[in-house]
Amino acid sequence: MTEEQRMQKLKEQSKEIYAAYGEFAVKFEHVCHAVHTAMIFMLHGEGLRNQQVANVLLSGLTADPLRTIFAALVAETQELNPEDKNIISRVLKRFQKLTESRNDIIHGTWFVGYATVDATDFSRVSGLKHHRSKDGASAKSFDFSASDFQKLTQEAEALDEIFKALNGLFLMKGSIAEYFAD
């Protein structure tokens, strides 16, 4: 492989990583938007007449506060049977897990295109995220491919659809268990 071919491969594979990273970031925010929207409709269903008031309260909230407020609003506003509650709980756990992955990815440092002088495969990237606790400093390290980011994107797309469906079921007083039976 010539140096020119090597640099072209570096450019192409780096572009694929950046695209997959960016798509995940965008799709994750779609999940947050679906949660936000569902909460607005729950508040409206409880008598809030001005949607902008809900936006004032919810604007700027990150994923974890959105998740916990959503759970509390569901508990307060929806009449759910134990099976429906279990489904909501599983969905919220999936969202929490995806949020943790998103935080590691977005707040981590990624080394795209870093390789040895003779490397010819740039399809994997390393990431690093520092942490601190009462025990001192630690770091998480990551090794991702575009496919790894794409799997997270697929989970974000699935959760986006699930929260949209839940919103509709809440509005129509539909059975969550029946809808998700498949």
Backbone as a printed PyTorch tensor [residue, N CA C, xyz], in Angstrom:
tensor([[[  0.8530,  -1.1720,   0.0000],
         [  0.0000,   0.0000,   0.0000],
         [  0.9010,   1.2380,   0.0000]],

        [[  0.6400,   2.1280,  -0.9220],
         [  1.4280,   3.3540,  -0.9830],
         [  0.9880,   4.3020,   0.1300]],

        [[  1.8080,   5.2800,   0.3940],
         [  1.4610,   6.2720,   1.4250],
         [  0.2060,   7.0500,   1.0180]],

        [[  0.0600,   7.3220,  -0.2500],
         [ -1.1310,   8.0180,  -0.7280],
         [ -2.3890,   7.1650,  -0.5070]],

        [[ -2.3140,   5.8780,  -0.7860],
         [ -3.4450,   4.9730,  -0.5510],
         [ -3.7510,   4.8740,   0.9450]],

        [[ -2.6940,   4.8080,   1.7370],
         [ -2.8520,   4.7410,   3.1930],
         [ -3.5790,   5.9830,   3.7140]],

        [[ -3.1850,   7.1660,   3.2420],
         [ -3.8170,   8.4130,   3.6770],
         [ -5.2680,   8.4930,   3.1990]],

        [[ -5.5460,   7.9690,   2.0090],
         [ -6.9200,   7.9480,   1.5030],
         [ -7.7800,   7.0270,   2.3780]],

        [[ -7.2350,   5.8830,   2.7510],
         [ -7.9690,   4.9510,   3.6130],
         [ -8.2070,   5.5740,   4.9900]],

        [[ -7.2090,   6.2510,   5.5210],
         [ -7.3530,   6.9580,   6.7990],
         [ -8.4990,   7.9670,   6.7080]],

        [[ -8.5220,   8.7280,   5.6350],
         [ -9.5550,   9.7410,   5.4530],
         [-10.9370,   9.1060,   5.3680]],

        [[-11.0940,   8.0540,   4.5860],
         [-12.3870,   7.3980,   4.3980],
         [-12.8840,   6.7570,   5.6920]],

        [[-11.9980,   6.0260,   6.3700],
         [-12.4210,   5.3490,   7.5940],
         [-12.6780,   6.3430,   8.7230]],

        [[-11.9160,   7.4040,   8.7800],
         [-12.1660,   8.4450,   9.7830],
         [-13.5100,   9.1150,   9.5300]],

        [[-13.8140,   9.3850,   8.2720],
         [-15.0910,  10.0030,   7.9210],
         [-16.2570,   9.0970,   8.3380]],

        [[-16.1090,   7.7990,   8.1590],
         [-17.1520,   6.8470,   8.5500],
         [-17.3640,   6.8700,  10.0680]],

        [[-16.2820,   6.9500,  10.8290],
         [-16.3770,   7.0200,  12.2940],
         [-17.0840,   8.3060,  12.7140]],

        [[-16.6480,   9.4300,  12.1500],
         [-17.2630,  10.7150,  12.5060],
         [-18.7630,  10.7230,  12.1750]],

        [[-19.1140,  10.1610,  11.0220],
         [-20.5260,  10.1300,  10.6260],
         [-21.3370,   9.2790,  11.5960]],

        [[-20.8150,   8.1270,  11.9830],
         [-21.5360,   7.2410,  12.9000],
         [-21.6680,   7.8770,  14.2770]],

        [[-20.6120,   8.5430,  14.7380],
         [-20.6260,   9.2520,  16.0230],
         [-21.6840,  10.3500,  15.9960]],

        [[-21.6820,  11.1450,  14.9600],
         [-22.6260,  12.2530,  14.8460],
         [-24.0610,  11.7880,  14.7090]],

        [[-24.2780,  10.7270,  13.9480],
         [-25.6390,  10.2070,  13.8000],
         [-26.1680,   9.7340,  15.1530]],

        [[-25.3270,   9.0610,  15.9260],
         [-25.7620,   8.6250,  17.2490],
         [-26.1500,   9.8300,  18.1090]],

        [[-25.3280,  10.8670,  18.1050],
         [-25.6220,  12.0570,  18.9180],
         [-26.9710,  12.6560,  18.5350]],

        [[-27.2520,  12.7290,  17.2530],
         [-28.5220,  13.2970,  16.7800],
         [-29.6880,  12.3930,  17.1680]],

        [[-29.5640,  11.1040,  16.9300],
         [-30.6570,  10.1720,  17.2190],
         [-30.9430,  10.0860,  18.7180]],

        [[-29.9120,  10.2190,  19.5370],
         [-30.1290,  10.2190,  20.9850],
         [-31.0030,  11.4060,  21.3860]],

        [[-30.7510,  12.5610,  20.7910],
         [-31.5520,  13.7410,  21.1150],
         [-32.9930,  13.5860,  20.6460]],

        [[-33.2290,  12.7730,  19.6220],
         [-34.6050,  12.4880,  19.2130],
         [-35.3390,  11.7460,  20.3200]],

        [[-34.6450,  10.8490,  21.0190],
         [-35.2640,  10.1490,  22.1470],
         [-35.6520,  11.1730,  23.2170]],

        [[-34.7410,  12.0630,  23.5480],
         [-35.0340,  13.0960,  24.5580],
         [-36.2290,  13.9410,  24.1360]],

        [[-36.3080,  14.2670,  22.8610],
         [-37.4310,  15.0530,  22.3490],
         [-38.7350,  14.2870,  22.4940]],

        [[-38.7230,  12.9930,  22.2110],
         [-39.9420,  12.1800,  22.3470],
         [-40.3960,  12.1240,  23.8030]],

        [[-39.4500,  12.0180,  24.7290],
         [-39.7840,  12.0080,  26.1590],
         [-40.3670,  13.3620,  26.5590]],

        [[-39.7190,  14.4290,  26.1310],
         [-40.1700,  15.7950,  26.3980],
         [-41.6100,  15.9840,  25.8970]],

        [[-41.8580,  15.5650,  24.6720],
         [-43.1810,  15.7110,  24.0690],
         [-44.2340,  14.9130,  24.8420]],

        [[-43.8890,  13.6910,  25.2250],
         [-44.8390,  12.8740,  25.9930],
         [-45.1770,  13.5540,  27.3160]],

        [[-44.1960,  14.1700,  27.9460],
         [-44.4650,  14.8590,  29.2110],
         [-45.3700,  16.0660,  29.0030]],

        [[-45.1730,  16.7870,  27.9240],
         [-46.0470,  17.9310,  27.6350],
         [-47.4910,  17.4590,  27.4940]],

        [[-47.7010,  16.3560,  26.7920],
         [-49.0590,  15.8530,  26.6160],
         [-49.6410,  15.3240,  27.9250]],

        [[-48.8110,  14.7270,  28.7760],
         [-49.3160,  14.2990,  30.0880],
         [-49.7450,  15.5140,  30.9060]],

        [[-48.9290,  16.5650,  30.8860],
         [-49.2780,  17.7790,  31.6270],
         [-50.5490,  18.4150,  31.0540]],

        [[-50.6540,  18.4230,  29.7470],
         [-51.8720,  18.9460,  29.1080],
         [-53.0900,  18.1280,  29.5430]],

        [[-52.9270,  16.8250,  29.5930],
         [-54.0230,  15.9570,  30.0170],
         [-54.4480,  16.1840,  31.4560]],

        [[-53.5600,  16.7550,  32.2380],
         [-53.8630,  17.0500,  33.6400],
         [-54.3300,  18.4910,  33.8400]],

        [[-54.5350,  19.2050,  32.7190],
         [-55.1350,  20.5260,  32.8320],
         [-54.2350,  21.7030,  32.4770]],

        [[-52.9630,  21.4650,  32.1880],
         [-52.1000,  22.5800,  31.7810],
         [-52.5590,  23.0660,  30.4090]],

        [[-52.9210,  24.3330,  30.3180],
         [-53.4730,  24.8670,  29.0770],
         [-52.4220,  25.4940,  28.1780]],

        [[-51.3510,  25.9610,  28.7280],
         [-50.3510,  26.6790,  27.9580],
         [-49.0970,  25.8030,  27.8230]],

        [[-48.8760,  25.2780,  26.6300],
         [-47.7410,  24.3920,  26.3680],
         [-46.4120,  25.0690,  26.6670]],

        [[-46.3470,  26.3660,  26.4950],
         [-45.1020,  27.0830,  26.7430],
         [-44.6960,  27.0090,  28.2220]],

        [[-45.6710,  26.8920,  29.1140],
         [-45.3510,  26.7280,  30.5310],
         [-44.6050,  25.4100,  30.7290]],

        [[-45.0700,  24.3540,  30.0840],
         [-44.3710,  23.0650,  30.1590],
         [-42.9680,  23.1970,  29.5800]],

        [[-42.8330,  23.9030,  28.4730],
         [-41.5050,  24.0960,  27.8730],
         [-40.5770,  24.8660,  28.8060]],

        [[-41.1210,  25.8430,  29.5270],
         [-40.3090,  26.5830,  30.5010],
         [-39.7670,  25.6190,  31.5560]],

        [[-40.6280,  24.7310,  32.0340],
         [-40.2290,  23.7950,  33.0810],
         [-39.2600,  22.7210,  32.5810]],

        [[-39.4180,  22.2870,  31.3500],
         [-38.6420,  21.1580,  30.8350],
         [-37.4100,  21.5630,  30.0320]],

        [[-37.3600,  22.8020,  29.5740],
         [-36.2340,  23.2460,  28.7530],
         [-34.9280,  23.1200,  29.5080]],

        [[-33.9430,  22.6590,  28.8060],
         [-32.6050,  22.5630,  29.3770],
         [-32.3540,  21.3140,  30.1920]],

        [[-33.3830,  20.5030,  30.3950],
         [-33.1710,  19.2760,  31.1450],
         [-32.3930,  18.2790,  30.2940]],

        [[-31.4450,  17.6270,  30.9130],
         [-30.6920,  16.5900,  30.2290],
         [-31.4450,  15.2690,  30.3290]],

        [[-30.9010,  14.2530,  29.7320],
         [-31.6010,  12.9770,  29.6030],
         [-32.0080,  12.3650,  30.9420]],

        [[-31.1250,  12.3500,  31.9130],
         [-31.4710,  11.6930,  33.1660],
         [-32.5970,  12.4000,  33.9160]],

        [[-32.5700,  13.7220,  34.0570],
         [-33.7350,  14.3850,  34.6650],
         [-35.0170,  14.1790,  33.8470]],

        [[-34.9110,  14.1660,  32.5300],
         [-36.0990,  13.8870,  31.7140],
         [-36.6510,  12.5010,  32.0490]],

        [[-35.7650,  11.5250,  32.1760],
         [-36.1870,  10.1590,  32.4780],
         [-36.8760,  10.0750,  33.8360]],

        [[-36.2830,  10.6940,  34.8470],
         [-36.8620,  10.5770,  36.1870],
         [-38.1820,  11.3440,  36.3030]],

        [[-38.2700,  12.4960,  35.6600],
         [-39.5270,  13.2530,  35.6830],
         [-40.6000,  12.5080,  34.8860]],

        [[-40.2130,  11.9390,  33.7490],
         [-41.1550,  11.1400,  32.9600],
         [-41.7280,  10.0170,  33.8240]],

        [[-40.8580,   9.2960,  34.5240],
         [-41.3150,   8.1850,  35.3720],
         [-42.2890,   8.6770,  36.4330]],

        [[-41.9870,   9.8030,  37.0430],
         [-42.8570,  10.3480,  38.0790],
         [-44.1950,  10.8010,  37.4960]],

        [[-44.1560,  11.4310,  36.3220],
         [-45.4030,  11.8640,  35.6830],
         [-46.2700,  10.6650,  35.2790]],

        [[-45.6380,   9.6300,  34.7790],
         [-46.4000,   8.4290,  34.4230],
         [-47.0760,   7.8710,  35.6710]],

        [[-46.3210,   7.7650,  36.7600],
         [-46.8750,   7.2190,  38.0070],
         [-48.0370,   8.0750,  38.5160]],

        [[-47.9340,   9.3770,  38.3160],
         [-48.9500,  10.2970,  38.8370],
         [-50.1680,  10.4170,  37.9260]],

        [[-49.9710,  10.2660,  36.6270],
         [-51.0600,  10.5890,  35.6920],
         [-51.6770,   9.3920,  34.9790]],

        [[-51.0130,   8.2550,  34.9960],
         [-51.5010,   7.1110,  34.2260],
         [-51.9760,   5.9940,  35.1470]],

        [[-53.0640,   5.3850,  34.7700],
         [-53.5560,   4.2190,  35.5100],
         [-53.0400,   2.9780,  34.7850]],

        [[-52.0000,   2.3820,  35.3570],
         [-51.3530,   1.2510,  34.7040],
         [-51.5010,  -0.0150,  35.5320]],

        [[-51.6610,  -1.1260,  34.8410],
         [-51.6720,  -2.4050,  35.5320],
         [-50.2210,  -2.8540,  35.7510]],

        [[-49.9900,  -3.8760,  36.5400],
         [-48.6090,  -4.3080,  36.8260],
         [-47.7990,  -4.6500,  35.5710]],

        [[-48.4380,  -5.2450,  34.5830],
         [-47.7210,  -5.5870,  33.3470],
         [-47.2750,  -4.3250,  32.6070]],

        [[-48.1640,  -3.3210,  32.5360],
         [-47.8140,  -2.0500,  31.8990],
         [-46.6830,  -1.3580,  32.6480]],

        [[-46.7500,  -1.3770,  33.9710],
         [-45.6890,  -0.7800,  34.7900],
         [-44.3550,  -1.4600,  34.5300]],

        [[-44.3760,  -2.7700,  34.3740],
         [-43.1510,  -3.5130,  34.0960],
         [-42.5570,  -3.0980,  32.7500]],

        [[-43.4150,  -2.9350,  31.7610],
         [-42.9340,  -2.5060,  30.4380],
         [-42.3080,  -1.1180,  30.5260]],

        [[-42.9920,  -0.1970,  31.1850],
         [-42.4550,   1.1640,  31.3520],
         [-41.1040,   1.1010,  32.0680]],

        [[-41.0040,   0.3050,  33.0930],
         [-39.7550,   0.1640,  33.8490],
         [-38.6230,  -0.3390,  32.9490]],

        [[-38.9180,  -1.3240,  32.1130],
         [-37.8850,  -1.8650,  31.2130],
         [-37.4620,  -0.8210,  30.1790]],

        [[-38.4190,  -0.0750,  29.6700],
         [-38.1070,   0.9780,  28.6970],
         [-37.2160,   2.0350,  29.3510]],

        [[-37.5630,   2.4310,  30.5610],
         [-36.7660,   3.4540,  31.2590],
         [-35.3650,   2.9430,  31.5780]],

        [[-35.2220,   1.6710,  31.8700],
         [-33.8770,   1.0990,  32.0970],
         [-33.0590,   1.1180,  30.8120]],

        [[-33.7050,   0.8210,  29.7020],
         [-32.9990,   0.9030,  28.4140],
         [-32.5450,   2.3350,  28.1440]],

        [[-33.4190,   3.2920,  28.4350],
         [-33.0670,   4.6980,  28.2350],
         [-31.9210,   5.0970,  29.1590]],

        [[-31.9470,   4.6340,  30.3970],
         [-30.8660,   4.9410,  31.3280],
         [-29.5420,   4.3670,  30.8300]],

        [[-29.5660,   3.1390,  30.3660],
         [-28.3400,   2.5050,  29.8590],
         [-27.8100,   3.2590,  28.6400]],

        [[-28.7150,   3.6360,  27.7320],
         [-28.2930,   4.3790,  26.5490],
         [-27.7470,   5.7520,  26.9460]],

        [[-28.3570,   6.3780,  27.9430],
         [-27.8680,   7.6740,  28.4330],
         [-26.4520,   7.5450,  28.9810]],

        [[-26.1950,   6.4910,  29.7240],
         [-24.8460,   6.2720,  30.2590],
         [-23.8380,   6.1050,  29.1230]],

        [[-24.2180,   5.3380,  28.0980],
         [-23.3340,   5.1840,  26.9340],
         [-23.1330,   6.5120,  26.2320]],

        [[-24.2140,   7.2480,  26.0660],
         [-24.1250,   8.5540,  25.4110],
         [-23.2010,   9.4890,  26.1710]],

        [[-23.3130,   9.5160,  27.4920],
         [-22.4550,  10.3920,  28.2910],
         [-20.9880,  10.0170,  28.1480]],

        [[-20.7050,   8.7280,  28.1560],
         [-19.3190,   8.2890,  27.9570],
         [-18.8110,   8.7150,  26.5810]],

        [[-19.6600,   8.5570,  25.5730],
         [-19.2470,   8.8650,  24.2030],
         [-19.0880,  10.3640,  23.9920]],

        [[-20.0930,  11.1210,  24.3570],
         [-20.0710,  12.5600,  24.0760],
         [-19.0630,  13.2850,  24.9680]],

        [[-18.9190,  12.8460,  26.2020],
         [-18.0060,  13.5250,  27.1170],
         [-16.6300,  12.8780,  27.1780]],

        [[-16.4310,  11.8490,  26.3860],
         [-15.1170,  11.2250,  26.2970],
         [-14.2700,  11.9300,  25.2500]],

        [[-13.0120,  11.5790,  25.2370],
         [-12.0880,  12.0790,  24.2230],
         [-11.7900,  10.9320,  23.2760]],

        [[-11.9830,  11.1730,  21.9930],
         [-11.8080,  10.1300,  20.9820],
         [-10.5970,  10.4350,  20.1150]],

        [[ -9.8870,   9.4050,  19.7860],
         [ -8.6600,   9.5230,  18.9950],
         [ -8.8970,   8.8720,  17.6400]],

        [[ -9.4400,   9.6530,  16.7370],
         [ -9.7920,   9.1710,  15.4020],
         [ -8.5860,   9.3790,  14.4960]],

        [[ -8.1670,   8.3000,  13.8500],
         [ -7.0440,   8.3930,  12.9180],
         [ -5.6780,   8.2720,  13.5660]],

        [[ -5.6420,   8.0890,  14.8710],
         [ -4.3660,   7.9070,  15.5520],
         [ -3.9380,   6.4630,  15.3380]],

        [[ -2.7480,   6.2690,  14.8560],
         [ -2.2580,   4.9130,  14.6250],
         [ -0.7400,   4.9450,  14.4860]],

        [[ -0.1720,   3.7830,  14.4490],
         [  1.2630,   3.6930,  14.2360],
         [  1.5920,   4.1320,  12.8190]],

        [[  2.8270,   4.4220,  12.5870],
         [  3.2760,   4.9250,  11.2890],
         [  2.9710,   3.9510,  10.1630]],

        [[  2.9860,   2.6540,  10.4510],
         [  2.7740,   1.6660,   9.3980],
         [  1.3590,   1.0700,   9.3920]],

        [[  0.4580,   1.6260,  10.1830],
         [ -0.9100,   1.1040,  10.2420],
         [ -1.6260,   1.3010,   8.9090]],

        [[ -2.4780,   0.3320,   8.5790],
         [ -3.2670,   0.4320,   7.3470],
         [ -4.7670,   0.2530,   7.6150]],

        [[ -5.1310,   0.0420,   8.8700],
         [ -6.5420,  -0.0860,   9.2320],
         [ -6.8590,   0.9720,  10.2830]],

        [[ -7.7830,   1.8570,   9.9450],
         [ -8.1610,   2.9560,  10.8300],
         [ -9.6410,   2.8690,  11.2070]],

        [[-10.2050,   1.6620,  11.1030],
         [-11.6390,   1.4700,  11.2950],
         [-12.0490,   1.4230,  12.7630]],

        [[-11.0920,   1.3770,  13.6570],
         [-11.3840,   1.3710,  15.0940],
         [-10.7660,   2.6210,  15.7140]],

        [[-11.4690,   3.1410,  16.7190],
         [-10.9710,   4.3320,  17.4040],
         [-10.9310,   4.0760,  18.9010]],

        [[-10.0410,   4.7640,  19.5480],
         [ -9.9240,   4.6750,  21.0030],
         [-10.5610,   5.8880,  21.6330]],

        [[-11.1480,   5.6600,  22.7840],
         [-11.7440,   6.7490,  23.5450],
         [-11.3160,   6.6460,  24.9920]],

        [[-11.4030,   7.7770,  25.6800],
         [-10.9820,   7.8580,  27.0760],
         [-11.8920,   8.8370,  27.7950]],

        [[-12.3350,   8.4330,  28.9850],
         [-13.1420,   9.3460,  29.7940],
         [-12.6590,   9.2570,  31.2290]],

        [[-12.2420,  10.3930,  31.7620],
         [-11.7460,  10.4620,  33.1370],
         [-12.9030,  10.5800,  34.1210]],

        [[-12.7000,   9.9920,  35.2930],
         [-13.6870,  10.0550,  36.3770],
         [-12.9620,  10.3830,  37.6660]],

        [[-13.7040,  10.9050,  38.6170],
         [-13.1540,  11.0820,  39.9540],
         [-14.1980,  10.6150,  40.9530]],

        [[-13.7250,  10.1650,  42.0710],
         [-14.6130,   9.7270,  43.1430],
         [-13.8760,   9.9150,  44.4590]],

        [[-14.4960,   9.4800,  45.5320],
         [-13.8470,   9.5890,  46.8420],
         [-12.5720,   8.7530,  46.8990]],

        [[-12.4510,   7.8000,  45.9800],
         [-11.2640,   6.9530,  45.9340],
         [-10.1640,   7.5230,  45.0440]],

        [[-10.4210,   8.6450,  44.3990],
         [ -9.4140,   9.2690,  43.5440],
         [ -9.8490,   9.2880,  42.0910]],

        [[ -8.8650,   9.2670,  41.2220],
         [ -9.1140,   9.3740,  39.7850],
         [ -9.1050,   7.9910,  39.1380]],

        [[ -9.9000,   7.8730,  38.0990],
         [ -9.9040,   6.6630,  37.2900],
         [-10.2750,   7.0650,  35.8690]],

        [[-10.1800,   6.1250,  34.9770],
         [-10.5340,   6.4130,  33.5870],
         [-11.1590,   5.1770,  32.9680]],

        [[-12.1030,   5.4330,  32.0840],
         [-12.6650,   4.3870,  31.2450],
         [-12.0020,   4.5110,  29.8890]],

        [[-11.7000,   3.3820,  29.2940],
         [-11.1740,   3.4280,  27.9320],
         [-12.1190,   2.6510,  27.0260]],

        [[-12.1880,   3.0670,  25.7780],
         [-13.1190,   2.5050,  24.8200],
         [-12.3930,   2.1520,  23.5320]],

        [[-12.9130,   1.1720,  22.8540],
         [-12.4310,   0.7650,  21.5400],
         [-13.6710,   0.5490,  20.6860]],

        [[-13.9320,   1.4550,  19.7510],
         [-15.1620,   1.4280,  18.9740],
         [-14.8630,   1.3920,  17.4810]],

        [[-15.8200,   0.8380,  16.7570],
         [-15.8430,   0.9340,  15.2980],
         [-17.1000,   1.7150,  14.9220]],

        [[-17.2270,   2.0520,  13.6610],
         [-18.4490,   2.7260,  13.2050],
         [-19.6610,   1.8430,  13.5150]],

        [[-19.5010,   0.5480,  13.3920],
         [-20.5840,  -0.3950,  13.6790],
         [-21.0490,  -0.3050,  15.1360]],

        [[-20.1210,  -0.0960,  16.0580],
         [-20.4940,   0.0480,  17.4740],
         [-21.3580,   1.2900,  17.6870]],

        [[-20.9880,   2.3910,  17.0470],
         [-21.8090,   3.6050,  17.1340],
         [-23.1680,   3.3650,  16.4710]],

        [[-23.1740,   2.6370,  15.3610],
         [-24.4240,   2.3730,  14.6480],
         [-25.3770,   1.5170,  15.4800]],

        [[-24.8520,   0.5790,  16.2520],
         [-25.7120,  -0.2270,  17.1330],
         [-26.3900,   0.6600,  18.1760]],

        [[-25.6500,   1.6070,  18.7190],
         [-26.2390,   2.5520,  19.6730],
         [-27.2770,   3.4400,  18.9890]],

        [[-27.0210,   3.8080,  17.7500],
         [-27.9760,   4.5920,  16.9820],
         [-29.2680,   3.8030,  16.7920]],

        [[-29.1590,   2.5220,  16.5000],
         [-30.3480,   1.6790,  16.3350],
         [-31.1470,   1.6050,  17.6320]],

        [[-30.4710,   1.5220,  18.7630],
         [-31.1660,   1.5080,  20.0470],
         [-31.8650,   2.8540,  20.2780]],

        [[-31.2080,   3.9500,  19.9190],
         [-31.8380,   5.2720,  20.0590],
         [-33.0740,   5.3660,  19.1720]],

        [[-32.9810,   4.8760,  17.9550],
         [-34.1440,   4.9090,  17.0600],
         [-35.2870,   4.0720,  17.6210]],

        [[-34.9610,   2.9170,  18.1740],
         [-35.9970,   2.0560,  18.7560],
         [-36.6660,   2.7510,  19.9440]],

        [[-35.8730,   3.3480,  20.8210],
         [-36.4360,   4.0390,  21.9780],
         [-37.2600,   5.2500,  21.5670]],

        [[-36.8380,   5.9530,  20.5570],
         [-37.6140,   7.0840,  20.0460],
         [-39.0070,   6.6080,  19.6360]],

        [[-39.0660,   5.5250,  18.8950],
         [-40.3530,   4.9750,  18.4640],
         [-41.1760,   4.4870,  19.6530]],

        [[-40.5280,   3.8810,  20.6260],
         [-41.2430,   3.3860,  21.8080],
         [-41.8670,   4.5440,  22.5860]],

        [[-41.0970,   5.6070,  22.8260],
         [-41.6540,   6.7450,  23.5710],
         [-42.7750,   7.4290,  22.8000]],

        [[-42.6530,   7.4890,  21.4880],
         [-43.7500,   8.0520,  20.6860],
         [-45.0000,   7.1810,  20.8110]],

        [[-44.8140,   5.8660,  20.7750],
         [-45.9520,   4.9530,  20.9240],
         [-46.5730,   5.0860,  22.3080]],

        [[-45.7330,   5.1830,  23.3390],
         [-46.2620,   5.3500,  24.6950],
         [-47.0880,   6.6240,  24.8000]],

        [[-46.6070,   7.6880,  24.1990],
         [-47.3460,   8.9480,  24.2160],
         [-48.7370,   8.7440,  23.6140]],

        [[-48.7840,   8.0880,  22.4690],
         [-50.0810,   7.8210,  21.8450],
         [-50.9670,   6.9420,  22.7030]],

        [[-50.3820,   5.9290,  23.3180],
         [-51.1680,   5.0450,  24.1880],
         [-51.6880,   5.7890,  25.4100]],

        [[-50.8710,   6.6720,  25.9720],
         [-51.3340,   7.4760,  27.1070],
         [-52.5220,   8.3470,  26.6950]],

        [[-52.4200,   8.9620,  25.5140],
         [-53.4860,   9.8440,  25.0370],
         [-54.7770,   9.0770,  24.7800]],

        [[-54.6400,   7.8790,  24.2080],
         [-55.8240,   7.0970,  23.8400],
         [-56.2530,   6.1370,  24.9480]],

        [[-55.5200,   6.1580,  26.0600],
         [-55.8070,   5.2340,  27.1660],
         [-55.7580,   3.7850,  26.6780]],

        [[-54.7830,   3.5230,  25.7850],
         [-54.6240,   2.1790,  25.2350],
         [-53.8180,   1.2750,  26.1530]],

        [[-53.8700,  -0.0040,  25.8580],
         [-53.1410,  -0.9930,  26.6450],
         [-51.6990,  -1.0820,  26.1700]],

        [[-50.7940,  -0.7720,  27.0520],
         [-49.3730,  -0.8350,  26.7210],
         [-48.9710,  -2.2800,  26.4730]],

        [[-49.4070,  -3.1830,  27.3470],
         [-49.0500,  -4.6020,  27.2220],
         [-49.5410,  -5.1730,  25.8890]],

        [[-50.7490,  -4.8330,  25.4850],
         [-51.2680,  -5.3280,  24.2110],
         [-50.4790,  -4.7650,  23.0420]],

        [[-50.1500,  -3.4920,  23.0920],
         [-49.4030,  -2.8670,  21.9990],
         [-48.0290,  -3.4920,  21.8520]],

        [[-47.3520,  -3.7500,  22.9560],
         [-45.9950,  -4.2850,  22.9300],
         [-45.9430,  -5.8090,  23.0080]],

        [[-47.0830,  -6.4680,  22.8140],
         [-47.1310,  -7.9350,  22.9090],
         [-46.1930,  -8.5930,  21.9060]],

        [[-45.9670,  -7.9600,  20.7820],
         [-45.0700,  -8.5500,  19.7820],
         [-43.6320,  -8.3820,  20.1920]]])
